[in-house]
PDB file of C-alpha atoms in Angstrom:
ATOM      1  CA  ALA S   1     115.022 123.206  86.464  1.00  0.00           C
ATOM      2  CA  GLN S   2     115.785 123.874  82.840  1.00  0.00           C
ATOM      3  CA  SER S   3     118.429 122.053  80.837  1.00  0.00           C
ATOM      4  CA  VAL S   4     119.925 122.117  77.352  1.00  0.00           C
ATOM      5  CA  THR S   5     121.344 119.289  75.274  1.00  0.00           C
ATOM      6  CA  GLN S   6     123.614 119.779  72.295  1.00  0.00           C
ATOM      7  CA  PRO S   7     124.120 116.247  71.004  1.00  0.00           C
ATOM      8  CA  ASP S   8     126.928 117.042  68.581  1.00  0.00           C
ATOM      9  CA  ILE S   9     130.273 117.788  70.183  1.00  0.00           C
ATOM     10  CA  HIS S  10     132.090 118.414  66.911  1.00  0.00           C
ATOM     11  CA  ILE S  11     130.873 118.962  63.335  1.00  0.00           C
ATOM     12  CA  THR S  12     132.900 119.403  60.169  1.00  0.00           C
ATOM     13  CA  VAL S  13     131.398 120.930  57.030  1.00  0.00           C
ATOM     14  CA  SER S  14     132.827 122.127  53.752  1.00  0.00           C
ATOM     15  CA  GLU S  15     132.771 125.800  52.941  1.00  0.00           C
ATOM     16  CA  GLY S  16     129.610 126.608  51.023  1.00  0.00           C
ATOM     17  CA  ALA S  17     127.685 123.664  52.445  1.00  0.00           C
ATOM     18  CA  SER S  18     124.611 124.067  54.596  1.00  0.00           C
ATOM     19  CA  LEU S  19     124.757 123.740  58.361  1.00  0.00           C
ATOM     20  CA  GLU S  20     122.374 122.630  61.074  1.00  0.00           C
ATOM     21  CA  LEU S  21     123.363 122.507  64.735  1.00  0.00           C
ATOM     22  CA  ARG S  22     121.002 120.718  67.055  1.00  0.00           C
ATOM     23  CA  CYS S  23     119.687 121.934  70.382  1.00  0.00           C
ATOM     24  CA  ASN S  24     117.093 120.344  72.642  1.00  0.00           C
ATOM     25  CA  TYR S  25     115.854 121.950  75.810  1.00  0.00           C
ATOM     26  CA  SER S  26     113.880 120.924  78.828  1.00  0.00           C
ATOM     27  CA  TYR S  27     111.578 123.418  80.499  1.00  0.00           C
ATOM     28  CA  GLY S  28     107.952 123.255  81.577  1.00  0.00           C
ATOM     29  CA  ALA S  29     106.732 126.551  80.175  1.00  0.00           C
ATOM     30  CA  THR S  30     107.645 128.610  77.125  1.00  0.00           C
ATOM     31  CA  PRO S  31     111.371 129.172  77.353  1.00  0.00           C
ATOM     32  CA  TYR S  32     113.582 131.996  76.263  1.00  0.00           C
ATOM     33  CA  LEU S  33     116.062 130.468  73.793  1.00  0.00           C
ATOM     34  CA  PHE S  34     119.409 131.723  72.568  1.00  0.00           C
ATOM     35  CA  TRP S  35     122.331 130.818  70.381  1.00  0.00           C
ATOM     36  CA  TYR S  36     125.769 132.243  71.142  1.00  0.00           C
ATOM     37  CA  VAL S  37     129.020 131.882  69.222  1.00  0.00           C
ATOM     38  CA  GLN S  38     132.539 131.853  70.631  1.00  0.00           C
ATOM     39  CA  SER S  39     135.474 132.437  68.325  1.00  0.00           C
ATOM     40  CA  PRO S  40     138.875 131.154  69.492  1.00  0.00           C
ATOM     41  CA  GLY S  41     140.242 133.194  72.381  1.00  0.00           C
ATOM     42  CA  GLN S  42     137.141 135.334  72.611  1.00  0.00           C
ATOM     43  CA  GLY S  43     134.088 135.708  74.775  1.00  0.00           C
ATOM     44  CA  LEU S  44     130.639 134.729  73.563  1.00  0.00           C
ATOM     45  CA  GLN S  45     128.530 136.782  71.190  1.00  0.00           C
ATOM     46  CA  LEU S  46     124.768 136.542  70.751  1.00  0.00           C
ATOM     47  CA  LEU S  47     123.682 135.192  67.348  1.00  0.00           C
ATOM     48  CA  LEU S  48     119.922 135.217  67.873  1.00  0.00           C
ATOM     49  CA  LYS S  49     117.184 134.789  70.439  1.00  0.00           C
ATOM     50  CA  TYR S  50     113.588 133.608  70.687  1.00  0.00           C
ATOM     51  CA  PHE S  51     111.162 134.975  73.234  1.00  0.00           C
ATOM     52  CA  SER S  52     107.769 134.578  71.568  1.00  0.00           C
ATOM     53  CA  GLY S  53     105.954 135.074  68.266  1.00  0.00           C
ATOM     54  CA  ASP S  54     107.321 133.855  64.966  1.00  0.00           C
ATOM     55  CA  THR S  55     109.034 130.542  65.533  1.00  0.00           C
ATOM     56  CA  LEU S  56     111.647 131.189  62.829  1.00  0.00           C
ATOM     57  CA  VAL S  57     114.094 133.801  64.003  1.00  0.00           C
ATOM     58  CA  GLN S  58     116.820 135.511  62.067  1.00  0.00           C
ATOM     59  CA  GLY S  59     120.139 136.429  63.550  1.00  0.00           C
ATOM     60  CA  ILE S  60     123.415 137.983  62.654  1.00  0.00           C
ATOM     61  CA  LYS S  61     125.919 136.574  60.164  1.00  0.00           C
ATOM     62  CA  GLY S  62     123.181 134.885  58.115  1.00  0.00           C
ATOM     63  CA  PHE S  63     122.111 132.438  60.827  1.00  0.00           C
ATOM     64  CA  GLU S  64     118.543 131.449  61.615  1.00  0.00           C
ATOM     65  CA  ALA S  65     116.900 129.131  64.128  1.00  0.00           C
ATOM     66  CA  GLU S  66     113.499 127.523  64.397  1.00  0.00           C
ATOM     67  CA  PHE S  67     111.644 126.919  67.654  1.00  0.00           C
ATOM     68  CA  LYS S  68     109.679 123.676  67.595  1.00  0.00           C
ATOM     69  CA  ARG S  69     107.693 123.263  70.772  1.00  0.00           C
ATOM     70  CA  SER S  70     106.528 119.734  69.923  1.00  0.00           C
ATOM     71  CA  GLN S  71     110.137 118.582  69.618  1.00  0.00           C
ATOM     72  CA  SER S  72     111.572 120.824  72.360  1.00  0.00           C
ATOM     73  CA  SER S  73     114.150 121.926  69.846  1.00  0.00           C
ATOM     74  CA  PHE S  74     115.785 125.130  68.712  1.00  0.00           C
ATOM     75  CA  ASN S  75     118.137 124.158  65.892  1.00  0.00           C
ATOM     76  CA  LEU S  76     120.509 126.632  64.327  1.00  0.00           C
ATOM     77  CA  ARG S  77     120.871 126.749  60.536  1.00  0.00           C
ATOM     78  CA  LYS S  78     122.875 128.505  57.884  1.00  0.00           C
ATOM     79  CA  PRO S  79     122.407 127.856  54.149  1.00  0.00           C
ATOM     80  CA  SER S  80     126.032 128.385  53.150  1.00  0.00           C
ATOM     81  CA  VAL S  81     128.895 128.222  55.627  1.00  0.00           C
ATOM     82  CA  HIS S  82     131.949 130.460  55.383  1.00  0.00           C
ATOM     83  CA  TRP S  83     135.396 129.573  56.699  1.00  0.00           C
ATOM     84  CA  SER S  84     135.044 132.394  59.255  1.00  0.00           C
ATOM     85  CA  ASP S  85     132.108 130.545  60.841  1.00  0.00           C
ATOM     86  CA  ALA S  86     134.521 128.069  62.422  1.00  0.00           C
ATOM     87  CA  ALA S  87     133.897 128.513  66.144  1.00  0.00           C
ATOM     88  CA  GLU S  88     132.111 126.972  69.094  1.00  0.00           C
ATOM     89  CA  TYR S  89     128.351 127.398  69.270  1.00  0.00           C
ATOM     90  CA  PHE S  90     126.323 127.355  72.450  1.00  0.00           C
ATOM     91  CA  CYS S  91     122.597 126.992  72.842  1.00  0.00           C
ATOM     92  CA  ALA S  92     121.092 128.459  75.999  1.00  0.00           C
ATOM     93  CA  VAL S  93     117.715 128.556  77.725  1.00  0.00           C
ATOM     94  CA  GLY S  94     116.357 131.135  80.107  1.00  0.00           C
ATOM     95  CA  ALA S  95     113.387 130.596  82.375  1.00  0.00           C
ATOM     96  CA  GLY S  96     111.536 133.066  84.522  1.00  0.00           C
ATOM     97  CA  THR S  97     114.021 135.780  83.904  1.00  0.00           C
ATOM     98  CA  ALA S  98     115.583 136.070  80.500  1.00  0.00           C
ATOM     99  CA  SER S  99     118.987 136.698  81.952  1.00  0.00           C
ATOM    100  CA  LYS S 100     119.773 133.672  84.094  1.00  0.00           C
ATOM    101  CA  LEU S 101     120.706 131.320  81.313  1.00  0.00           C
ATOM    102  CA  THR S 102     121.543 127.642  81.293  1.00  0.00           C
ATOM    103  CA  PHE S 103     124.008 126.777  78.549  1.00  0.00           C
ATOM    104  CA  GLY S 104     124.542 123.589  76.612  1.00  0.00           C
ATOM    105  CA  THR S 105     127.935 121.967  76.369  1.00  0.00           C
ATOM    106  CA  GLY S 106     128.635 123.472  72.973  1.00  0.00           C
ATOM    107  CA  THR S 107     129.256 122.263  69.417  1.00  0.00           C
ATOM    108  CA  ARG S 108     132.590 122.953  67.807  1.00  0.00           C
ATOM    109  CA  LEU S 109     132.287 123.712  64.097  1.00  0.00           C
ATOM    110  CA  GLN S 110     135.186 123.071  61.771  1.00  0.00           C
ATOM    111  CA  VAL S 111     135.004 124.355  58.191  1.00  0.00           C
ATOM    112  CA  THR S 112     137.106 122.753  55.486  1.00  0.00           C
ATOM    113  CA  LEU S 113     138.066 124.639  52.357  1.00  0.00           C
TER     114      LEU S 113
ATOM    115  CA  ASP F   1     130.761 149.991  71.448  1.00  0.00           C
ATOM    116  CA  VAL F   2     129.707 148.032  74.515  1.00  0.00           C
ATOM    117  CA  LYS F   3     132.507 146.588  76.514  1.00  0.00           C
ATOM    118  CA  VAL F   4     133.082 144.119  79.313  1.00  0.00           C
ATOM    119  CA  THR F   5     136.675 144.103  80.461  1.00  0.00           C
ATOM    120  CA  GLN F   6     138.294 141.391  82.510  1.00  0.00           C
ATOM    121  CA  SER F   7     141.452 142.614  84.133  1.00  0.00           C
ATOM    122  CA  SER F   8     143.610 139.531  83.591  1.00  0.00           C
ATOM    123  CA  ARG F   9     143.607 137.256  80.552  1.00  0.00           C
ATOM    124  CA  TYR F  10     145.987 134.723  82.064  1.00  0.00           C
ATOM    125  CA  LEU F  11     146.840 133.996  85.691  1.00  0.00           C
ATOM    126  CA  VAL F  12     148.967 131.343  87.348  1.00  0.00           C
ATOM    127  CA  LYS F  13     148.490 130.868  91.073  1.00  0.00           C
ATOM    128  CA  ARG F  14     149.532 128.371  93.698  1.00  0.00           C
ATOM    129  CA  THR F  15     147.219 126.180  95.742  1.00  0.00           C
ATOM    130  CA  GLY F  16     145.916 128.048  98.770  1.00  0.00           C
ATOM    131  CA  GLU F  17     146.427 131.529  97.338  1.00  0.00           C
ATOM    132  CA  LYS F  18     143.633 134.079  97.358  1.00  0.00           C
ATOM    133  CA  VAL F  19     142.655 135.050  93.824  1.00  0.00           C
ATOM    134  CA  PHE F  20     140.735 138.091  92.627  1.00  0.00           C
ATOM    135  CA  LEU F  21     139.211 138.248  89.166  1.00  0.00           C
ATOM    136  CA  GLU F  22     137.967 141.680  88.230  1.00  0.00           C
ATOM    137  CA  CYS F  23     135.312 142.599  85.700  1.00  0.00           C
ATOM    138  CA  VAL F  24     134.177 146.055  84.602  1.00  0.00           C
ATOM    139  CA  GLN F  25     131.351 146.963  82.208  1.00  0.00           C
ATOM    140  CA  ASP F  26     130.731 150.357  80.666  1.00  0.00           C
ATOM    141  CA  MET F  27     127.091 149.867  79.648  1.00  0.00           C
ATOM    142  CA  ASP F  28     125.313 150.749  82.911  1.00  0.00           C
ATOM    143  CA  HIS F  29     123.868 147.231  83.051  1.00  0.00           C
ATOM    144  CA  GLU F  30     122.056 146.134  86.178  1.00  0.00           C
ATOM    145  CA  ASN F  31     122.943 142.445  85.870  1.00  0.00           C
ATOM    146  CA  MET F  32     126.389 140.929  86.018  1.00  0.00           C
ATOM    147  CA  PHE F  33     127.438 137.295  85.945  1.00  0.00           C
ATOM    148  CA  TRP F  34     130.415 135.042  86.486  1.00  0.00           C
ATOM    149  CA  TYR F  35     130.562 131.814  84.516  1.00  0.00           C
ATOM    150  CA  ARG F  36     133.098 129.048  84.489  1.00  0.00           C
ATOM    151  CA  GLN F  37     133.851 127.336  81.164  1.00  0.00           C
ATOM    152  CA  ASP F  38     135.341 123.861  80.989  1.00  0.00           C
ATOM    153  CA  PRO F  39     135.697 121.567  77.946  1.00  0.00           C
ATOM    154  CA  GLY F  40     132.740 119.251  77.609  1.00  0.00           C
ATOM    155  CA  LEU F  41     130.822 121.035  80.360  1.00  0.00           C
ATOM    156  CA  GLY F  42     129.917 124.281  78.627  1.00  0.00           C
ATOM    157  CA  LEU F  43     129.335 127.363  80.756  1.00  0.00           C
ATOM    158  CA  ARG F  44     128.214 127.010  84.340  1.00  0.00           C
ATOM    159  CA  LEU F  45     126.947 129.938  86.388  1.00  0.00           C
ATOM    160  CA  ILE F  46     128.912 130.647  89.551  1.00  0.00           C
ATOM    161  CA  TYR F  47     127.284 133.837  90.875  1.00  0.00           C
ATOM    162  CA  PHE F  48     125.209 136.678  89.557  1.00  0.00           C
ATOM    163  CA  SER F  49     124.200 140.112  90.759  1.00  0.00           C
ATOM    164  CA  TYR F  50     121.072 142.111  89.975  1.00  0.00           C
ATOM    165  CA  ASP F  51     122.189 145.286  91.660  1.00  0.00           C
ATOM    166  CA  VAL F  52     124.939 146.838  93.699  1.00  0.00           C
ATOM    167  CA  LYS F  53     125.645 144.846  96.855  1.00  0.00           C
ATOM    168  CA  MET F  54     123.178 142.191  95.772  1.00  0.00           C
ATOM    169  CA  LYS F  55     124.302 138.718  94.797  1.00  0.00           C
ATOM    170  CA  GLU F  56     122.809 135.318  94.272  1.00  0.00           C
ATOM    171  CA  LYS F  57     124.370 131.908  93.990  1.00  0.00           C
ATOM    172  CA  GLY F  58     124.391 130.198  90.674  1.00  0.00           C
ATOM    173  CA  ASP F  59     124.797 126.510  90.006  1.00  0.00           C
ATOM    174  CA  ILE F  60     128.369 126.039  91.281  1.00  0.00           C
ATOM    175  CA  PRO F  61     129.109 128.652  93.993  1.00  0.00           C
ATOM    176  CA  GLU F  62     131.186 126.406  96.254  1.00  0.00           C
ATOM    177  CA  GLY F  63     134.701 127.739  96.744  1.00  0.00           C
ATOM    178  CA  TYR F  64     133.850 131.163  95.323  1.00  0.00           C
ATOM    179  CA  SER F  65     132.556 134.492  96.583  1.00  0.00           C
ATOM    180  CA  VAL F  66     131.769 137.765  94.825  1.00  0.00           C
ATOM    181  CA  SER F  67     131.697 141.465  95.479  1.00  0.00           C
ATOM    182  CA  ARG F  68     129.770 144.250  93.802  1.00  0.00           C
ATOM    183  CA  GLU F  69     130.422 147.571  95.458  1.00  0.00           C
ATOM    184  CA  LYS F  70     129.827 149.636  92.321  1.00  0.00           C
ATOM    185  CA  LYS F  71     127.390 149.064  89.496  1.00  0.00           C
ATOM    186  CA  GLU F  72     130.084 148.705  86.861  1.00  0.00           C
ATOM    187  CA  ARG F  73     132.374 146.320  88.737  1.00  0.00           C
ATOM    188  CA  PHE F  74     131.858 142.678  89.709  1.00  0.00           C
ATOM    189  CA  SER F  75     134.653 140.723  91.307  1.00  0.00           C
ATOM    190  CA  LEU F  76     135.049 136.980  91.695  1.00  0.00           C
ATOM    191  CA  ILE F  77     137.096 135.802  94.661  1.00  0.00           C
ATOM    192  CA  LEU F  78     138.678 132.436  95.258  1.00  0.00           C
ATOM    193  CA  GLU F  79     139.484 132.482  98.986  1.00  0.00           C
ATOM    194  CA  SER F  80     141.862 129.535  98.778  1.00  0.00           C
ATOM    195  CA  ALA F  81     142.549 128.408  95.257  1.00  0.00           C
ATOM    196  CA  SER F  82     142.591 124.710  94.486  1.00  0.00           C
ATOM    197  CA  THR F  83     143.731 122.811  91.420  1.00  0.00           C
ATOM    198  CA  ASN F  84     140.154 121.907  90.502  1.00  0.00           C
ATOM    199  CA  GLN F  85     139.481 125.607  90.021  1.00  0.00           C
ATOM    200  CA  THR F  86     141.822 125.700  87.046  1.00  0.00           C
ATOM    201  CA  SER F  87     139.498 126.913  84.334  1.00  0.00           C
ATOM    202  CA  MET F  88     138.369 129.713  82.035  1.00  0.00           C
ATOM    203  CA  TYR F  89     136.287 132.326  83.833  1.00  0.00           C
ATOM    204  CA  LEU F  90     133.881 134.498  81.862  1.00  0.00           C
ATOM    205  CA  CYS F  91     132.207 137.659  83.096  1.00  0.00           C
ATOM    206  CA  ALA F  92     129.032 138.963  81.453  1.00  0.00           C
ATOM    207  CA  SER F  93     126.464 141.707  81.870  1.00  0.00           C
ATOM    208  CA  ASP F  94     122.997 142.515  80.532  1.00  0.00           C
ATOM    209  CA  THR F  95     119.767 144.442  81.156  1.00  0.00           C
ATOM    210  CA  ASN F  96     117.260 141.598  81.463  1.00  0.00           C
ATOM    211  CA  THR F  97     117.112 141.045  77.725  1.00  0.00           C
ATOM    212  CA  GLY F  98     119.025 137.799  77.698  1.00  0.00           C
ATOM    213  CA  GLU F  99     121.613 139.362  75.452  1.00  0.00           C
ATOM    214  CA  LEU F 100     124.629 138.812  77.617  1.00  0.00           C
ATOM    215  CA  PHE F 101     127.743 140.786  76.775  1.00  0.00           C
ATOM    216  CA  PHE F 102     130.823 138.768  77.605  1.00  0.00           C
ATOM    217  CA  GLY F 103     134.371 139.673  78.405  1.00  0.00           C
ATOM    218  CA  GLU F 104     137.202 137.829  76.706  1.00  0.00           C
ATOM    219  CA  GLY F 105     137.757 135.561  79.668  1.00  0.00           C
ATOM    220  CA  SER F 106     140.381 134.955  82.317  1.00  0.00           C
ATOM    221  CA  ARG F 107     142.262 131.699  82.102  1.00  0.00           C
ATOM    222  CA  LEU F 108     143.320 130.642  85.584  1.00  0.00           C
ATOM    223  CA  THR F 109     145.836 127.908  86.269  1.00  0.00           C
ATOM    224  CA  VAL F 110     146.262 126.739  89.847  1.00  0.00           C
ATOM    225  CA  LEU F 111     149.438 124.764  90.508  1.00  0.00           C
TER     226      LEU F 111
END
């Protein structure tokens, strides 16, 4: 069975600083990988996804993520964080079917002004 | 704009009550899902459905059942609510792309 580990429960960055959120997955074959964001009181929204091809994927809101098979990682990055990026971020993996996802435990991002 | 609507944002129920959580999507999606979200545990899949009247258990189905009589509607049922089912419940739908569209959630408190 697949699994996802997000080692950072909570991260604080200053507005304008760069951001990297870590995600490690476990799955025997090539996984489908996703990052979702949840703003306070809201459902989740898809930021980006990787199915195959270019290992650097671009998403919405200026986010990108890089799939590294050798490290079983799919880290999320943003070069310059905005205060509105404060939210909880979830990494997810899909196997077999893209839809039945296994989510990580989430990383809560706090942005200081 | 795509929309997944959960009928109740906040519910308070008593132990032993039967609870219905309703979810409707307007995107004609085949797949619908119910997740439970708890702090430190992320999202865990309770049940999902690939088509009308079809359902499959997720990772934590115990204590829950579901109903999908129409394509746009997916209901989660707690036959006899217990305090350990106090949680945030999220409904989602998609068309096999992995891009799940989520509702805003239903926060259930069982006293």
